[in-house]
Each structure stands twice: as C-alpha cells, then as structure tokens.
Amino acid sequence: MLLRFAPCIAAAALSLIATLAGPQPSWAQTPPAPAATSPAAEPFAEDTTLSAKTIVYVKGSGVWDSAFATISGSFKKLKAYIDKEGLKTDGPPMTIFTQTDDTGFQFQAAVPITEAPKNPPHGDIAVGQSPEGHALKFVHHGSYDELDNTYEAITNYLDEKRLEAKDLFIEQYETDPVTADGKKLTVDVLVLLK
C-alpha cells in the first residue's frame, strides 16, 4: 500500500464526489465488518449502517501522487499516540475523505477507540466522532493503485441504481495501512447515502 496513488483514482474519486450532494454528516463511524473468506463470496455493494464511535484523528491534505505515503504517515502518528496513552482500539483504521479535486484531497486519518482519552491530545491529533448513517460497503482486494477501478465501479453502480450519496466517503482498512504489503490489501470503501 506504499505505492503511489494513481492519478486516475483522482478522476474516479472526483466522479464519485460529483454524484454526492448535501451537507456533511457529523463525525461518526462504522462497526468493523467481518472479513469474507474469499473475494468471490462477497456482494459488490452491501447495505450497512454506520454507528458513531469515538475516534482519535489527524486532519491532513495531500496530492494524489503521494496519497498513500501521506495517509500512512498520519496513521504512524496516531499509532504512536495510542500506544503512548495506552488506548484500546475499537475497529479498523479509516481515512475519511472530506474534499477532493483533480490534484489533491483533504482527509481525516482516524482510529476508533473504546473511550475518550483521559488526557486530551494536543497538537494536530484530536478526538471526535466518526460518520454515521446508512451506507453501502464496497470491498477492494489488491494494491492501493488498483483502487481506481473500484471507485469507477462504485460510481457506475450508484448511477445505475439512481442512488444519491452524501459528499464524503471512507476507506476502512482491514489490513494495517502502516505495515501491510501495498499489493495485498483489503479496503472497505464506505459510501454514505442520503
């Protein structure tokens, strides 16, 4: 997953964001989905309900060519904070994409925790709630660079089904984005629906 973010994923993500409209939901999150035994056994689009969870997160921005390196760096920072404070995690790490364009994106790298830290974080780490609401889950297996194909398929699915999505999307990492082999990932893409 330490591969460069393919520029075509920017176009796919922009296409997805272009289909999204409406106000951003308040911070909230999803319970982790159990991993499927094989990719063939998974439905393409699975209905799910995201429940609000307490998260620690880092806000950031980046460019598509180095997106994964940027995101991984944020997760390394969060891991160091979680380990130092002795916090217990409550689900897989996620990237919440809040804004995208042709050249870059804004995001929150977040990790769900069982309870808010006794000593609030300082600096660029914050505590909040993850997105919540009705969503569709799309599972990606493979390299981070190949996510563009998944985003194109998601956009086509939403268009075909005439579904309206909210203006953010989430990548939830079933494989650790800090230590995983960048070519062997399992990423849940969560699209919140209106």
Tab-separated table of C-alpha atoms in Angstrom:
chain	number	residue	atom	x	y	z
A	1	MET	CA	0.000	0.000	0.000
A	2	LEU	CA	3.063	2.216	-0.074
A	3	LEU	CA	2.515	2.602	-3.784
A	4	ARG	CA	1.779	5.980	-5.289
A	5	PHE	CA	-1.871	6.894	-5.562
A	6	ALA	CA	-2.707	6.577	-9.269
A	7	PRO	CA	-3.814	9.875	-10.833
A	8	CYS	CA	-6.799	8.107	-12.393
A	9	ILE	CA	-8.161	7.390	-8.910
A	10	ALA	CA	-8.447	11.152	-8.533
A	11	ALA	CA	-10.776	11.226	-11.523
A	12	ALA	CA	-12.752	8.270	-10.178
A	13	ALA	CA	-12.968	9.844	-6.725
A	14	LEU	CA	-13.988	13.161	-8.276
A	15	SER	CA	-16.674	11.381	-10.252
A	16	LEU	CA	-17.900	9.774	-7.044
A	17	ILE	CA	-17.822	13.102	-5.180
A	18	ALA	CA	-19.592	14.777	-8.093
A	19	THR	CA	-22.515	12.407	-7.544
A	20	LEU	CA	-22.564	13.303	-3.874
A	21	ALA	CA	-24.544	16.264	-2.629
A	22	GLY	CA	-25.868	17.595	0.642
A	23	PRO	CA	-24.377	18.581	3.969
A	24	GLN	CA	-21.576	16.561	5.500
A	25	PRO	CA	-22.731	14.322	8.333
A	26	SER	CA	-21.463	14.862	11.863
A	27	TRP	CA	-18.444	12.808	12.880
A	28	ALA	CA	-19.383	9.176	13.434
A	29	GLN	CA	-18.212	5.680	12.349
A	30	THR	CA	-18.934	2.120	11.422
A	31	PRO	CA	-18.524	-1.151	13.201
A	32	PRO	CA	-15.871	-3.273	11.521
A	33	ALA	CA	-17.244	-5.774	9.032
A	34	PRO	CA	-16.054	-9.326	9.322
A	35	ALA	CA	-13.574	-10.303	6.641
A	36	ALA	CA	-15.008	-12.552	3.957
A	37	THR	CA	-13.448	-15.932	3.444
A	38	SER	CA	-12.918	-15.193	-0.227
A	39	PRO	CA	-13.480	-12.206	-2.506
A	40	ALA	CA	-15.863	-14.271	-4.672
A	41	ALA	CA	-18.185	-14.760	-1.671
A	42	GLU	CA	-18.651	-11.004	-1.135
A	43	PRO	CA	-21.516	-8.983	-2.549
A	44	PHE	CA	-20.388	-5.979	-4.598
A	45	ALA	CA	-22.499	-3.488	-2.653
A	46	GLU	CA	-23.540	-4.393	0.874
A	47	ASP	CA	-26.083	-2.358	2.833
A	48	THR	CA	-24.743	-1.354	6.224
A	49	THR	CA	-25.430	1.132	8.987
A	50	LEU	CA	-22.504	3.098	10.353
A	51	SER	CA	-22.680	3.718	14.095
A	52	ALA	CA	-20.964	6.665	15.744
A	53	LYS	CA	-17.767	5.753	17.556
A	54	THR	CA	-15.243	7.806	19.457
A	55	ILE	CA	-12.164	8.335	17.294
A	56	VAL	CA	-8.763	9.927	17.525
A	57	TYR	CA	-7.834	11.531	14.231
A	58	VAL	CA	-5.379	13.677	12.348
A	59	LYS	CA	-6.570	16.141	9.713
A	60	GLY	CA	-4.474	16.466	6.635
A	61	SER	CA	-4.280	17.187	2.956
A	62	GLY	CA	-2.280	15.682	0.161
A	63	VAL	CA	-1.780	15.212	-3.539
A	64	TRP	CA	-2.831	12.056	-5.372
A	65	ASP	CA	0.686	11.111	-6.479
A	66	SER	CA	1.780	10.564	-2.861
A	67	ALA	CA	-1.572	9.918	-1.181
A	68	PHE	CA	-0.769	6.643	0.495
A	69	ALA	CA	2.514	7.895	1.897
A	70	THR	CA	0.666	10.922	3.332
A	71	ILE	CA	-2.097	8.783	4.810
A	72	SER	CA	0.355	6.193	6.210
A	73	GLY	CA	2.334	8.956	7.900
A	74	SER	CA	-0.827	10.120	9.674
A	75	PHE	CA	-1.559	6.592	10.885
A	76	LYS	CA	2.006	6.234	12.205
A	77	LYS	CA	1.475	9.401	14.228
A	78	LEU	CA	-1.855	8.088	15.565
A	79	LYS	CA	-0.338	4.696	16.441
A	80	ALA	CA	2.428	6.389	18.448
A	81	TYR	CA	-0.169	8.459	20.352
A	82	ILE	CA	-2.449	5.442	21.002
A	83	ASP	CA	0.481	3.346	22.244
A	84	LYS	CA	1.814	6.159	24.460
A	85	GLU	CA	-1.609	6.765	26.058
A	86	GLY	CA	-2.420	3.048	26.373
A	87	LEU	CA	-5.701	3.453	24.477
A	88	LYS	CA	-7.721	0.447	23.339
A	89	THR	CA	-8.807	0.472	19.690
A	90	ASP	CA	-12.379	-0.358	18.679
A	91	GLY	CA	-12.215	-1.195	14.990
A	92	PRO	CA	-10.001	-0.807	11.951
A	93	PRO	CA	-8.304	2.461	10.974
A	94	MET	CA	-10.044	4.594	8.366
A	95	THR	CA	-9.487	7.569	6.122
A	96	ILE	CA	-12.435	9.938	5.842
A	97	PHE	CA	-12.128	11.905	2.603
A	98	THR	CA	-13.885	15.238	3.071
A	99	GLN	CA	-12.875	17.040	-0.115
A	100	THR	CA	-11.228	16.064	-3.405
A	101	ASP	CA	-10.246	17.739	-6.655
A	102	ASP	CA	-8.031	16.955	-9.678
A	103	THR	CA	-4.779	17.439	-7.812
A	104	GLY	CA	-5.442	16.544	-4.199
A	105	PHE	CA	-7.671	15.875	-1.236
A	106	GLN	CA	-8.444	16.706	2.373
A	107	PHE	CA	-8.925	13.923	4.883
A	108	GLN	CA	-9.054	12.748	8.448
A	109	ALA	CA	-6.993	9.652	9.281
A	110	ALA	CA	-8.888	8.113	12.198
A	111	VAL	CA	-8.769	5.177	14.596
A	112	PRO	CA	-11.833	4.188	16.666
A	113	ILE	CA	-11.148	3.841	20.400
A	114	THR	CA	-13.226	2.317	23.196
A	115	GLU	CA	-13.324	5.534	25.236
A	116	ALA	CA	-12.035	9.089	25.046
A	117	PRO	CA	-8.511	9.533	26.441
A	118	LYS	CA	-8.200	10.815	29.991
A	119	ASN	CA	-5.561	13.293	28.798
A	120	PRO	CA	-6.911	15.041	25.694
A	121	PRO	CA	-4.476	15.063	22.786
A	122	HIS	CA	-2.565	18.213	21.847
A	123	GLY	CA	-1.295	19.488	18.519
A	124	ASP	CA	-2.724	18.035	15.355
A	125	ILE	CA	-4.326	14.961	16.976
A	126	ALA	CA	-7.954	15.410	18.049
A	127	VAL	CA	-10.855	13.406	19.478
A	128	GLY	CA	-14.216	13.269	17.713
A	129	GLN	CA	-16.948	11.021	16.384
A	130	SER	CA	-16.880	9.019	13.172
A	131	PRO	CA	-19.548	9.403	10.453
A	132	GLU	CA	-22.817	7.566	10.969
A	133	GLY	CA	-25.810	6.609	8.880
A	134	HIS	CA	-26.988	4.352	6.067
A	135	ALA	CA	-24.146	3.373	3.740
A	136	LEU	CA	-23.042	0.955	1.069
A	137	LYS	CA	-19.865	-1.039	1.589
A	138	PHE	CA	-17.687	-1.985	-1.387
A	139	VAL	CA	-14.725	-4.292	-0.741
A	140	HIS	CA	-11.415	-3.865	-2.576
A	141	HIS	CA	-8.747	-6.598	-2.633
A	142	GLY	CA	-5.376	-5.785	-4.174
A	143	SER	CA	-2.993	-2.868	-4.407
A	144	TYR	CA	-3.763	0.701	-3.437
A	145	ASP	CA	-3.072	1.790	-7.010
A	146	GLU	CA	-5.869	-0.507	-8.208
A	147	LEU	CA	-8.470	1.280	-6.060
A	148	ASP	CA	-9.266	3.492	-9.051
A	149	ASN	CA	-11.027	0.527	-10.682
A	150	THR	CA	-13.131	0.034	-7.554
A	151	TYR	CA	-14.086	3.727	-7.482
A	152	GLU	CA	-15.116	3.620	-11.134
A	153	ALA	CA	-17.287	0.562	-10.441
A	154	ILE	CA	-18.841	2.305	-7.417
A	155	THR	CA	-19.689	5.382	-9.471
A	156	ASN	CA	-21.266	3.230	-12.185
A	157	TYR	CA	-23.256	1.276	-9.588
A	158	LEU	CA	-24.613	4.448	-7.962
A	159	ASP	CA	-25.578	5.858	-11.371
A	160	GLU	CA	-27.234	2.608	-12.479
A	161	LYS	CA	-29.225	2.287	-9.230
A	162	ARG	CA	-30.005	6.044	-9.167
A	163	LEU	CA	-28.715	6.353	-5.628
A	164	GLU	CA	-27.765	9.674	-4.070
A	165	ALA	CA	-24.763	9.735	-1.795
A	166	LYS	CA	-23.516	12.281	0.703
A	167	ASP	CA	-20.416	14.310	-0.095
A	168	LEU	CA	-17.796	12.218	1.701
A	169	PHE	CA	-16.520	8.685	1.528
A	170	ILE	CA	-14.476	6.459	3.803
A	171	GLU	CA	-11.723	3.942	3.236
A	172	GLN	CA	-11.646	1.469	6.114
A	173	TYR	CA	-8.525	-0.693	6.201
A	174	GLU	CA	-8.970	-4.361	7.078
A	175	THR	CA	-5.202	-4.705	6.567
A	176	ASP	CA	-2.965	-2.359	8.579
A	177	PRO	CA	-2.096	0.654	6.382
A	178	VAL	CA	1.198	1.133	8.253
A	179	THR	CA	2.607	-2.394	7.959
A	180	ALA	CA	0.668	-4.135	5.154
A	181	ASP	CA	2.144	-5.184	1.834
A	182	GLY	CA	0.935	-2.469	-0.527
A	183	LYS	CA	-0.039	-5.046	-3.131
A	184	LYS	CA	-2.131	-7.241	-0.834
A	185	LEU	CA	-4.736	-5.025	0.787
A	186	THR	CA	-8.322	-5.361	1.842
A	187	VAL	CA	-10.031	-1.965	1.900
A	188	ASP	CA	-13.723	-1.342	2.559
A	189	VAL	CA	-14.953	1.739	0.699
A	190	LEU	CA	-17.982	3.117	2.535
A	191	VAL	CA	-20.352	5.490	0.744
A	192	LEU	CA	-22.963	7.212	2.910
A	193	LEU	CA	-26.369	7.500	1.269
A	194	LYS	CA	-28.944	10.274	1.587
